[in-house]
Short mmCIF file of C-alpha atoms and ligand atoms in Angstrom, two decimals:
data_model
loop_
_atom_site.label_atom_id
_atom_site.label_comp_id
_atom_site.label_asym_id
_atom_site.label_seq_id
_atom_site.Cartn_x
_atom_site.Cartn_y
_atom_site.Cartn_z
CA UNK A 160 -100.00 29.60 -4.72
CA UNK A 161 -97.24 30.18 -3.18
CA UNK A 162 -94.98 33.03 -3.62
CA UNK A 163 -91.94 34.77 -2.25
CA UNK A 164 -90.58 38.80 -2.12
CA UNK A 165 -88.31 37.91 0.81
CA UNK A 166 -87.29 36.63 4.73
CA UNK A 167 -89.54 39.18 7.12
CA UNK A 168 -92.04 38.81 3.78
CA UNK A 169 -92.16 35.57 4.65
CA UNK A 170 -92.48 35.67 8.43
CA UNK A 171 -94.53 37.57 8.97
CA UNK A 172 -96.84 35.57 6.43
CA UNK A 173 -96.06 32.90 8.16
CA UNK A 174 -97.70 34.83 11.21
CA UNK A 175 -100.11 35.88 9.96
CA UNK A 176 -101.03 32.15 9.05
CA UNK A 177 -100.84 32.86 5.37
CA UNK A 178 -98.46 30.34 4.56
CA UNK A 179 -97.01 27.09 6.26
CA UNK A 180 -93.12 25.78 6.35
CA UNK A 181 -94.89 23.00 4.82
CA UNK A 182 -96.16 24.83 1.91
CA UNK A 183 -93.25 26.33 1.00
CA UNK A 184 -91.15 23.11 0.86
CA UNK A 185 -93.85 21.84 -1.07
CA UNK A 186 -94.34 24.68 -3.82
CA UNK A 187 -90.09 24.98 -4.11
CA UNK A 188 -89.58 21.20 -4.65
CA UNK A 189 -92.19 21.31 -6.97
CA UNK A 190 -90.63 24.12 -8.88
CA UNK A 191 -87.33 22.57 -9.78
CA UNK A 192 -89.00 19.23 -11.18
CA UNK A 193 -90.94 21.23 -13.24
CA UNK A 194 -87.16 22.58 -14.07
CA UNK A 195 -86.05 20.26 -14.43
CA UNK A 196 -84.39 20.59 -17.38
CA UNK A 197 -81.96 23.63 -16.43
CA UNK A 198 -80.83 20.75 -14.40
CA UNK A 199 -79.93 22.92 -11.47
CA UNK A 200 -79.68 20.33 -8.65
CA UNK A 201 -77.77 17.40 -8.27
CA UNK A 202 -79.85 16.75 -5.44
CA UNK A 203 -82.99 17.54 -3.57
CA UNK A 204 -83.51 16.41 -0.16
CA UNK A 205 -87.42 16.45 -0.44
CA UNK A 206 -88.16 14.04 2.49
CA UNK A 207 -86.11 15.03 5.26
CA UNK A 208 -87.18 18.94 4.08
CA UNK A 209 -90.67 17.60 4.37
CA UNK A 210 -90.28 17.01 7.73
CA UNK A 211 -88.07 19.85 8.62
CA UNK A 212 -90.66 22.01 6.93
CA UNK A 213 -94.11 19.58 9.78
CA UNK A 214 -90.85 20.49 12.46
CA UNK A 215 -90.50 24.13 12.37
CA UNK A 216 -94.85 24.50 11.64
CA UNK A 217 -95.45 22.89 14.94
CA UNK A 218 -92.49 24.31 16.22
CA UNK A 219 -93.93 27.85 14.99
CA UNK A 220 -97.44 27.44 15.93
CA UNK A 221 -96.59 26.26 19.71
CA UNK A 222 -95.72 29.96 20.35
CA UNK A 223 -90.95 28.74 20.81
CA UNK A 224 -89.45 31.19 19.66
CA UNK A 225 -88.09 31.08 15.72
CA UNK A 226 -84.60 31.20 14.83
CA UNK A 227 -83.91 34.11 11.77
CA UNK A 228 -84.22 31.83 9.03
CA UNK A 229 -86.88 30.24 10.73
CA UNK A 230 -88.69 28.71 7.66
CA UNK A 231 -86.21 29.82 4.60
CA UNK A 232 -85.26 27.26 1.60
CA UNK A 233 -81.96 27.59 1.22
CA UNK A 234 -79.82 25.45 -1.63
CA UNK A 235 -76.39 24.89 -1.47
CA UNK A 236 -73.21 24.64 -3.83
CA UNK A 237 -71.30 21.35 -4.59
CA UNK A 238 -68.35 22.05 -2.79
CA UNK A 239 -70.13 22.60 0.85
CA UNK A 240 -69.54 20.29 2.91
CA UNK A 241 -72.74 18.42 4.73
CA UNK A 242 -73.42 16.60 6.85
CA UNK A 243 -74.44 12.95 5.63
CA UNK A 244 -75.11 14.93 2.38
CA UNK A 245 -73.25 13.94 -0.68
CA UNK A 246 -69.82 16.87 -1.66
CA UNK A 247 -68.81 16.08 -4.46
CA UNK A 248 -67.16 19.42 -6.14
CA UNK A 249 -69.17 18.31 -9.60
CA UNK A 250 -66.17 15.49 -9.68
CA UNK A 251 -65.64 12.05 -10.63
CA UNK A 252 -62.51 11.54 -8.02
CA UNK A 253 -65.47 12.27 -5.70
CA UNK A 254 -68.72 10.79 -6.74
CA UNK A 255 -69.81 8.64 -4.50
CA UNK A 256 -68.77 10.39 -1.29
CA UNK A 257 -71.07 11.77 1.64
CA UNK A 258 -69.84 14.40 4.27
CA UNK A 259 -68.63 13.37 7.58
CA UNK A 260 -69.33 17.44 9.72
CA UNK A 261 -71.37 20.10 8.58
CA UNK A 262 -69.12 23.40 7.19
CA UNK A 263 -69.24 26.34 9.57
CA UNK A 264 -71.38 27.91 7.32
CA UNK A 265 -74.71 24.82 8.00
CA UNK A 266 -73.75 24.59 11.53
CA UNK A 267 -74.35 28.05 11.15
CA UNK A 268 -77.56 27.96 8.74
CA UNK A 269 -78.96 24.73 10.40
CA UNK A 270 -79.35 26.55 13.69
CA UNK A 271 -81.13 29.55 12.20
CA UNK A 272 -83.33 26.69 11.30
CA UNK A 273 -82.83 27.55 8.00
CA UNK A 274 -84.22 24.38 5.59
CA UNK A 275 -81.31 23.27 2.98
CA UNK A 276 -83.62 22.32 -0.03
CA UNK A 277 -80.47 20.24 -1.39
CA UNK A 278 -76.52 20.40 -3.71
CA UNK A 279 -76.21 22.61 -6.48
CA UNK A 280 -74.26 22.51 -10.21
CA UNK A 281 -71.40 24.39 -11.21
CA UNK A 282 -67.77 23.61 -12.40
CA UNK A 283 -65.12 20.63 -11.01
CA UNK A 284 -64.03 21.99 -7.90
CA UNK A 285 -64.87 25.40 -8.75
CA UNK A 286 -62.89 25.61 -11.87
CA UNK A 287 -64.18 28.05 -14.95
CA UNK A 288 -67.08 30.58 -16.27
CA UNK A 289 -69.22 28.46 -17.40
CA UNK A 290 -70.47 25.75 -15.26
CA UNK A 291 -69.73 23.68 -19.17
CA UNK A 292 -66.76 21.66 -16.51
CA UNK A 293 -68.85 19.60 -14.44
CA UNK A 294 -69.16 15.25 -13.89
CA UNK A 295 -72.97 16.33 -13.77
CA UNK A 296 -74.01 18.31 -16.71
CA UNK A 297 -74.11 21.92 -17.98
CA UNK A 298 -76.99 23.72 -16.41
CA UNK A 299 -78.57 26.71 -18.62
CA UNK A 300 -79.37 29.92 -18.03
CA UNK A 301 -82.74 29.99 -17.47
CA UNK A 302 -83.78 33.52 -19.03
CA UNK A 303 -81.87 32.00 -22.94
CA UNK A 304 -81.10 28.39 -22.71
CA UNK A 305 -79.01 29.02 -25.13
CA UNK A 306 -76.69 30.49 -23.18
CA UNK A 307 -74.51 29.53 -19.78
CA UNK A 308 -75.66 30.74 -16.51
CA UNK A 309 -71.44 32.11 -15.43
CA UNK A 310 -69.84 29.45 -12.96
CA UNK A 311 -67.84 28.12 -11.11
CA UNK A 312 -71.50 29.01 -8.54
CA UNK A 313 -73.75 28.65 -11.40
CA UNK A 314 -76.69 25.28 -10.38
CA UNK A 315 -76.77 28.18 -7.30
CA UNK A 316 -77.20 30.96 -9.07
CA UNK A 317 -79.68 29.21 -11.42
CA UNK A 318 -81.15 28.42 -8.44
CA UNK A 319 -82.20 31.53 -7.87
CA UNK A 320 -83.05 32.95 -10.76
CA UNK A 321 -85.63 30.69 -11.15
CA UNK A 322 -87.38 30.64 -7.98
CA UNK A 323 -86.20 26.77 -7.13
CA UNK A 324 -85.34 28.03 -3.79
CA UNK A 325 -85.12 31.33 -1.70
CA UNK A 326 -81.64 32.56 -1.24
CA UNK A 327 -78.82 29.80 -1.96
CA UNK A 328 -74.68 29.73 -1.14
CA UNK A 329 -71.97 29.29 -4.18
CA UNK A 330 -68.62 29.88 -3.41
CA UNK A 331 -66.32 32.88 -4.97
CA UNK A 332 -62.37 32.69 -5.20
CA UNK A 333 -62.47 34.16 -8.78
CA UNK A 334 -65.88 35.94 -8.91
CA UNK A 335 -68.08 32.50 -8.63
CA UNK A 336 -70.95 34.19 -6.80
CA UNK A 337 -70.82 37.06 -8.58
CA UNK A 338 -70.64 36.52 -12.31
CA UNK A 339 -73.15 33.99 -12.02
CA UNK A 340 -75.11 37.13 -10.79
CA UNK A 341 -74.60 38.67 -13.01
CA UNK A 342 -74.86 36.35 -15.93
CA UNK A 343 -78.40 35.81 -14.68
CA UNK A 344 -79.60 39.24 -13.04
CA UNK A 345 -79.56 38.00 -10.17
CA UNK A 346 -77.66 39.71 -6.91
CA UNK A 347 -74.29 38.47 -5.46
CA UNK A 348 -72.38 39.09 -2.86
CA UNK A 349 -68.29 38.11 -2.00
CA UNK A 350 -67.53 38.80 1.32
CA UNK A 351 -64.08 40.37 2.82
CA UNK A 352 -61.90 36.84 3.17
CA UNK A 353 -62.29 36.35 6.18
CA UNK A 354 -65.48 36.72 7.26
CA UNK A 355 -66.71 33.66 6.84
CA UNK A 356 -65.24 30.48 8.04
CA UNK A 357 -63.83 27.94 4.97
CA UNK A 358 -64.24 25.01 7.27
CA UNK A 359 -66.17 22.45 5.01
CA UNK A 360 -66.07 24.69 1.49
CA UNK A 361 -64.13 22.77 -0.44
CA UNK A 362 -61.12 24.16 -1.37
CA UNK A 363 -59.75 25.12 -4.82
CA UNK A 364 -57.52 27.69 -3.77
CA UNK A 365 -56.45 28.86 0.18
CA UNK A 366 -55.81 32.30 -0.42
CA UNK A 367 -58.49 33.63 -2.44
CA UNK A 368 -61.67 30.97 -1.83
CA UNK A 369 -64.75 32.51 0.12
CA UNK A 370 -67.92 31.50 0.82
CA UNK A 371 -71.15 33.57 -1.28
CA UNK A 372 -74.38 34.29 -0.83
CA UNK A 373 -77.00 34.69 -4.12
CA UNK A 374 -80.46 36.76 -3.43
CA UNK A 375 -82.98 38.30 -5.06
CA UNK A 376 -83.10 41.49 -2.37
CA UNK A 377 -80.04 42.96 -0.64
CA UNK A 378 -82.16 42.82 2.49
CA UNK A 379 -81.85 38.69 1.98
CA UNK A 380 -78.02 38.83 1.17
CA UNK A 381 -78.03 40.87 4.61
CA UNK A 382 -79.59 38.56 7.04
CA UNK A 383 -78.03 35.49 5.73
CA UNK A 384 -74.73 36.64 6.21
CA UNK A 385 -74.86 38.25 9.34
CA UNK A 386 -76.05 34.05 10.45
CA UNK A 387 -73.12 32.54 8.40
CA UNK A 388 -70.21 35.41 9.18
CA UNK A 389 -67.42 35.29 12.25
CA UNK A 390 -65.35 33.83 14.31
CA UNK A 391 -64.40 30.05 14.17
CA UNK A 392 -62.71 28.23 15.74
CA UNK A 393 -61.88 25.60 13.03
CA UNK A 394 -60.78 29.34 10.62
CA UNK A 395 -58.26 31.04 12.31
CA UNK A 396 -58.22 33.60 8.50
CA UNK A 397 -61.45 34.30 10.67
CA UNK A 398 -61.23 37.54 11.72
CA UNK A 399 -61.89 38.02 15.55
CA UNK A 400 -63.92 40.68 15.92
CA UNK A 401 -68.09 39.95 16.03
CA UNK A 402 -69.00 41.22 12.55
CA UNK A 403 -70.79 43.87 12.39
CA UNK A 404 -75.25 44.74 13.03
CA UNK A 405 -76.94 44.55 9.29
CA UNK A 406 -79.93 47.02 9.73
CA UNK A 407 -80.02 47.64 5.70
CA UNK A 408 -82.25 50.53 5.30
CA UNK A 409 -84.80 50.81 2.07
CA UNK A 410 -84.68 54.72 2.29
CA UNK A 411 -80.26 56.25 2.93
CA UNK A 412 -79.46 59.83 2.81
CA UNK A 413 -76.50 59.26 2.51
CA UNK A 414 -73.68 60.66 -0.50
CA UNK A 415 -71.25 58.53 -1.27
CA UNK A 416 -67.93 59.08 -2.30
CA UNK A 417 -66.99 56.64 -5.01
CA UNK A 418 -65.17 55.60 -7.68
CA UNK A 419 -63.90 53.88 -10.92
CA UNK A 420 -61.47 52.53 -12.70
CA UNK A 421 -62.05 54.41 -15.83
CA UNK A 422 -59.12 52.49 -17.79
CA UNK A 423 -61.46 49.53 -17.00
CA UNK A 424 -63.90 51.35 -17.87
CA UNK A 425 -62.54 52.04 -21.41
CA UNK A 426 -60.18 48.70 -22.07
CA UNK A 427 -60.69 46.61 -26.16
CA UNK A 428 -62.85 43.99 -23.98
CA UNK A 429 -66.30 46.13 -22.63
CA UNK A 430 -69.69 45.33 -24.93
CA UNK A 431 -69.78 48.91 -25.31
CA UNK A 432 -73.60 48.02 -24.28
CA UNK A 433 -72.55 47.85 -21.23
CA UNK A 434 -69.62 50.30 -21.34
CA UNK A 435 -72.93 52.59 -22.44
CA UNK A 436 -74.81 51.44 -19.30
CA UNK A 437 -72.11 51.82 -16.73
CA UNK A 438 -71.26 55.38 -18.37
CA UNK A 439 -74.59 56.28 -17.41
CA UNK A 440 -74.89 54.92 -14.14
CA UNK A 441 -72.02 57.30 -13.32
CA UNK A 442 -73.30 60.18 -14.66
CA UNK A 443 -76.65 59.36 -12.22
CA UNK A 444 -74.03 59.45 -9.27
CA UNK A 445 -72.52 62.72 -10.28
CA UNK A 446 -75.98 64.08 -10.93
CA UNK A 447 -77.90 62.50 -7.46
CA UNK A 448 -75.09 64.39 -5.55
CA UNK A 449 -72.25 61.66 -4.80
CA UNK A 450 -69.10 61.88 -5.05
CA UNK A 451 -67.98 60.09 -8.26
CA UNK A 452 -64.54 60.00 -9.41
CA UNK A 453 -61.94 58.46 -12.14
CA UNK A 454 -59.26 56.77 -11.21
CA UNK A 455 -56.14 54.53 -13.75
CA UNK A 456 -56.16 51.77 -12.23
CA UNK A 457 -52.42 50.98 -14.00
CA UNK A 458 -52.12 46.54 -12.92
CA UNK A 459 -55.89 46.24 -14.26
CA UNK A 460 -53.71 44.02 -17.18
CA UNK A 461 -51.67 42.01 -14.40
CA UNK A 462 -55.22 40.90 -12.49
CA UNK A 463 -55.66 38.41 -14.59
CA UNK A 464 -51.74 36.48 -15.10
CA UNK A 465 -51.91 36.60 -11.05
CA UNK A 466 -54.30 35.72 -10.15
CA UNK A 467 -54.22 32.33 -12.86
CA UNK A 468 -50.83 31.19 -11.03
CA UNK A 469 -51.32 31.66 -7.77
CA UNK A 470 -54.81 29.56 -7.49
CA UNK A 471 -52.99 26.99 -9.65
CA UNK A 472 -50.29 26.46 -7.10
CA UNK A 473 -53.02 26.87 -4.55
CA UNK A 474 -54.72 24.26 -6.40
CA UNK A 475 -51.90 21.91 -7.50
CA UNK A 476 -51.11 21.90 -3.46
CA UNK A 477 -54.74 21.40 -2.84
CA UNK A 478 -55.82 18.54 -4.72
CA UNK A 479 -53.02 16.27 -4.27
CA UNK A 480 -55.13 15.40 -1.77
CA UNK A 481 -57.59 13.68 -4.02
CA UNK A 482 -55.71 10.12 -4.72
CA UNK A 483 -57.57 7.61 -4.68
CA UNK A 484 -56.70 6.39 -1.38
CA UNK A 485 -58.35 8.90 0.97
CA UNK A 486 -61.83 10.22 -0.09
CA UNK A 487 -64.32 9.51 -3.51
CA UNK A 488 -63.45 7.07 -5.59
CA UNK A 489 -60.37 4.97 -7.10
CA UNK A 490 -59.04 3.01 -10.26
CA UNK A 491 -58.26 -0.52 -9.32
CA UNK A 492 -54.84 -1.23 -10.81
CA UNK A 493 -52.95 -4.23 -10.66
CA UNK A 494 -49.20 -2.60 -11.13
CA UNK A 495 -47.68 0.05 -8.68
CA UNK A 496 -48.24 3.16 -6.35
CA UNK A 497 -47.37 5.46 -8.84
CA UNK A 498 -49.80 3.66 -11.61
CA UNK A 499 -52.56 4.18 -9.32
CA UNK A 500 -52.75 7.06 -8.45
CA UNK A 501 -51.31 7.89 -12.07
CA UNK A 502 -54.26 5.60 -13.40
CA UNK A 503 -57.40 7.38 -9.86
CA UNK A 504 -56.45 11.09 -11.29
CA UNK A 505 -56.20 10.51 -14.90
CA UNK A 506 -59.72 9.51 -14.67
CA UNK A 507 -61.43 11.30 -11.94
CA UNK A 508 -60.73 15.15 -12.66
CA UNK A 509 -61.36 16.47 -15.74
CA UNK A 510 -60.04 18.06 -19.12
CA UNK A 511 -60.42 22.34 -16.99
CA UNK A 512 -59.52 21.06 -13.92
CA UNK A 513 -55.99 19.03 -15.62
CA UNK A 514 -55.07 21.80 -16.90
CA UNK A 515 -54.81 24.01 -14.11
CA UNK A 516 -53.04 21.45 -11.59
CA UNK A 517 -50.88 20.58 -14.62
CA UNK A 518 -50.13 25.12 -14.98
CA UNK A 519 -49.87 25.14 -10.67
CA UNK A 520 -47.39 21.95 -10.55
CA UNK A 521 -44.96 24.37 -13.06
CA UNK A 522 -45.04 27.58 -11.82
CA UNK A 523 -44.29 26.44 -8.48
CA UNK A 524 -41.49 23.51 -9.84
CA UNK A 525 -37.46 24.49 -8.98
CA UNK A 526 -36.33 27.09 -11.17
CA UNK A 527 -39.42 28.15 -12.05
CA UNK A 528 -40.66 29.55 -8.42
CA UNK A 529 -38.78 32.85 -8.32
CA UNK A 530 -40.43 33.59 -11.83
CA UNK A 531 -43.68 33.24 -11.76
CA UNK A 532 -45.21 32.17 -7.63
CA UNK A 533 -42.29 34.61 -6.02
CA UNK A 534 -43.74 37.19 -8.88
CA UNK A 535 -47.40 37.05 -8.47
CA UNK A 536 -46.95 37.50 -4.68
CA UNK A 537 -44.94 40.25 -5.19
CA UNK A 538 -47.54 42.06 -7.51
CA UNK A 539 -50.60 40.60 -5.59
CA UNK A 540 -48.82 43.22 -2.70
CA UNK A 541 -48.37 45.97 -4.67
CA UNK A 542 -52.51 45.27 -5.40
CA UNK A 543 -53.32 45.40 -2.50
CA UNK A 544 -51.27 47.99 -0.84
CA UNK A 545 -52.53 49.96 -4.25
CA UNK A 546 -56.09 49.25 -2.80
CA UNK A 547 -55.56 50.23 0.53
CA UNK A 548 -54.84 53.80 -0.82
CA UNK A 549 -57.85 53.97 -2.71
CA UNK A 550 -59.86 53.38 0.71
CA UNK A 551 -58.42 56.34 1.90
CA UNK A 552 -59.85 58.81 -0.21
CA UNK A 553 -62.81 56.47 -0.94
CA UNK A 554 -66.02 54.12 0.00
CA UNK A 555 -67.34 52.09 -2.41
CA UNK A 556 -65.20 51.58 -5.68
CA UNK A 557 -67.15 50.69 -8.94
CA UNK A 558 -66.51 48.46 -12.30
CA UNK A 559 -68.69 46.78 -14.42
CA UNK A 560 -69.44 43.03 -13.30
CA UNK A 561 -68.50 40.86 -16.54
CA UNK A 562 -66.58 42.93 -19.41
CA UNK A 563 -68.93 40.02 -22.35
CA UNK A 564 -72.80 38.83 -22.66
CA UNK A 565 -73.43 35.86 -20.84
CA UNK A 566 -71.20 33.05 -23.73
CA UNK A 567 -72.91 31.01 -26.24
CA UNK A 568 -73.54 27.35 -24.72
CA UNK A 569 -70.15 25.34 -25.92
CA UNK A 570 -67.93 29.35 -27.52
CA UNK A 571 -64.90 29.08 -24.52
CA UNK A 572 -64.69 24.79 -25.10
CA UNK A 573 -61.81 25.46 -27.09
CA UNK A 574 -60.48 29.05 -26.09
CA UNK A 575 -60.70 28.64 -22.69
CA UNK A 576 -57.78 32.04 -22.68
CA UNK A 577 -61.10 34.09 -23.21
CA UNK A 578 -62.82 32.97 -20.49
CA UNK A 579 -59.99 33.88 -18.43
CA UNK A 580 -59.68 36.98 -19.68
CA UNK A 581 -63.12 38.10 -19.09
CA UNK A 582 -61.87 36.77 -15.43
CA UNK A 583 -59.91 41.13 -15.57
CA UNK A 584 -63.78 42.73 -13.11
CA UNK A 585 -64.30 39.35 -10.51
CA UNK A 586 -60.97 38.64 -9.44
CA UNK A 587 -59.15 41.82 -8.69
CA UNK A 588 -61.66 40.91 -4.76
CA UNK A 589 -59.67 38.16 -4.40
CA UNK A 590 -56.53 39.95 -4.50
CA UNK A 591 -57.03 42.72 -2.25
CA UNK A 592 -59.54 41.04 0.29
CA UNK A 593 -63.24 42.74 -0.32
CA UNK A 594 -65.57 42.74 -0.32
CA UNK A 595 -67.89 42.92 -4.39
CA UNK A 596 -71.32 42.18 -5.11
CA UNK A 597 -73.05 41.94 -8.40
CA UNK A 598 -76.65 44.36 -7.98
CA UNK A 599 -78.76 43.65 -11.54
CA UNK A 600 -79.59 47.28 -12.58
CA UNK A 601 -79.85 46.67 -16.25
CA UNK A 602 -80.62 44.31 -19.93
CA UNK A 603 -78.97 44.05 -22.85
CA UNK A 604 -81.26 44.89 -26.57
CA UNK A 605 -81.95 40.76 -27.09
CA UNK A 606 -82.92 41.15 -23.06
CA UNK A 607 -80.10 38.88 -21.46
CA UNK A 608 -79.78 40.51 -17.64
CA UNK A 609 -76.61 42.18 -16.73
CA UNK A 610 -75.25 44.05 -13.29
CA UNK A 611 -72.79 46.75 -11.89
CA UNK A 612 -69.88 45.20 -9.54
CA UNK A 613 -69.42 47.44 -6.88
CA UNK A 614 -66.49 47.30 -4.14
CA UNK A 615 -65.86 49.16 -0.44
CA UNK A 616 -63.02 49.17 2.03
CA UNK A 617 -62.15 45.28 3.55
CA UNK A 618 -64.85 44.35 6.35
CA UNK A 619 -66.88 47.08 5.39
CA UNK A 620 -69.52 44.99 4.06
CA UNK A 621 -72.90 47.13 6.37
CA UNK A 622 -71.88 50.31 3.29
CA UNK A 623 -71.23 47.29 0.49
CA UNK A 624 -74.46 46.40 0.88
CA UNK A 625 -76.08 50.08 1.75
CA UNK A 626 -75.13 51.42 -1.51
CA UNK A 627 -75.19 48.62 -3.09
CA UNK A 628 -79.63 48.42 -1.82
CA UNK A 629 -79.10 52.44 -3.41
CA UNK A 630 -78.87 51.11 -6.10
CA UNK A 631 -80.86 48.02 -7.08
CA UNK A 632 -84.14 50.70 -5.43
CA UNK A 633 -82.92 53.17 -7.36
CA UNK A 634 -80.85 52.75 -10.91
CA UNK A 635 -81.86 49.10 -11.92
CA UNK A 636 -83.50 49.96 -15.61
CA UNK A 637 -87.79 50.17 -15.37
CA UNK A 638 -88.03 47.26 -17.13
CA UNK A 639 -85.33 45.57 -15.77
CA UNK A 640 -88.03 41.43 -14.28
CA UNK A 641 -86.21 38.48 -14.64
N1 LIG B 959 -63.82 32.31 -13.83
C1 LIG B 959 -62.78 31.52 -12.09
C2 LIG B 959 -62.59 30.76 -12.08
O1 LIG B 959 -62.14 29.60 -12.90
C3 LIG B 959 -63.71 31.51 -11.02
C4 LIG B 959 -62.53 30.71 -9.91
C5 LIG B 959 -64.51 30.73 -9.02
O2 LIG B 959 -65.17 32.04 -8.05
N2 LIG B 959 -64.58 29.58 -7.75
O3 LIG B 959 -61.21 30.43 -12.10
#
């Protein structure tokens, strides 16, 4: 029976002859079939993956040097373009659309010999926190099928949680990797804005969007990040400097300076069990000799409103390209052009996307632009400045990933505001452009997993991943296993 731990062990197993890439792919195809009820995948590329696995096995056995992700079975969110494969952002408006090119991230995965097993379900255009806003239907949390896996990258999270692949990619505009990782009990990492090219990532809010990584351990996250990050001629927002070398050691003896937001820990919306576990972790870190200090982040309650004003504004511009003329589905009408657009967009977009496009168009409209959009930009600048100041004195910020446990299916159906407010701890890193990671450490008394979130200074992913690894190894609750 095929068993996966991490890339390094898997590569040893391939070389010792214990496993082949083909066995791995056959295993995951079976796993995906058995877990069909979870609805994590939109498309599975069975035949081509089997062929690619055989090719890789042949190549390796012939003595050729192997790629860094040789035979690693990876799933990608349905917002990441893979040439000649369907990509729809889980939206009816893109039904039947196939990508004409590879996103930079996918190209880099393929160049290092990864096997892309399929595309995963998500909230439409990555807008949501539950994976319920999808034209493919809901995804179920594998730990408790009455609960959501989180969103918007719910399918990618469950694909790793239920062991349907080794690693997956999601996108994180406001927590869509870290929040589902928290709900599913796995690692979810959002790099700094500008670390991974957004070329070929379907845009939601371009100044926030970033590809993120799901895995079960930090070494796999680091290895994948090292491959897909870095300069790209197709995305000028990517940092020009070569990314730091990653070598995440199991034993780290460093002492860190860690800040936590005391008003986040004392926030009325925080679930008591999450508060208790986070407070306990803070005490243990202090006992271990780390310098851990509570600070007030006085802009905390502005974070969610600023995020929703700016992202909906950017979305209303980005999504204007879906007009029925150039991409995907078209509603044929006998009438004039405006009626044609109206019919196509009314039918093609789901409820949540429409809500956000209306809000975004409103905050950008003449007469309201300064009151909402400009004001929100000003507050974003303040948030960035405050963040820069914090990192003059600290290596990391620690807060919960999400203030609540995984929602029950249908809980947010008529209450989108509760969902938006629960983004309070995740959208901060996107506003500030800093990297963040959710580390699965805890369980609620009813068995649902949850994590803790740490963030580091912009482009300091190495510190973040080293600290995350230390937390995972040293502070994971003893009975934690998903
Ligand atoms: N919950 C956030 C939202 O609905 C997550 C978005 C994201 O990161 N793609 O906007």
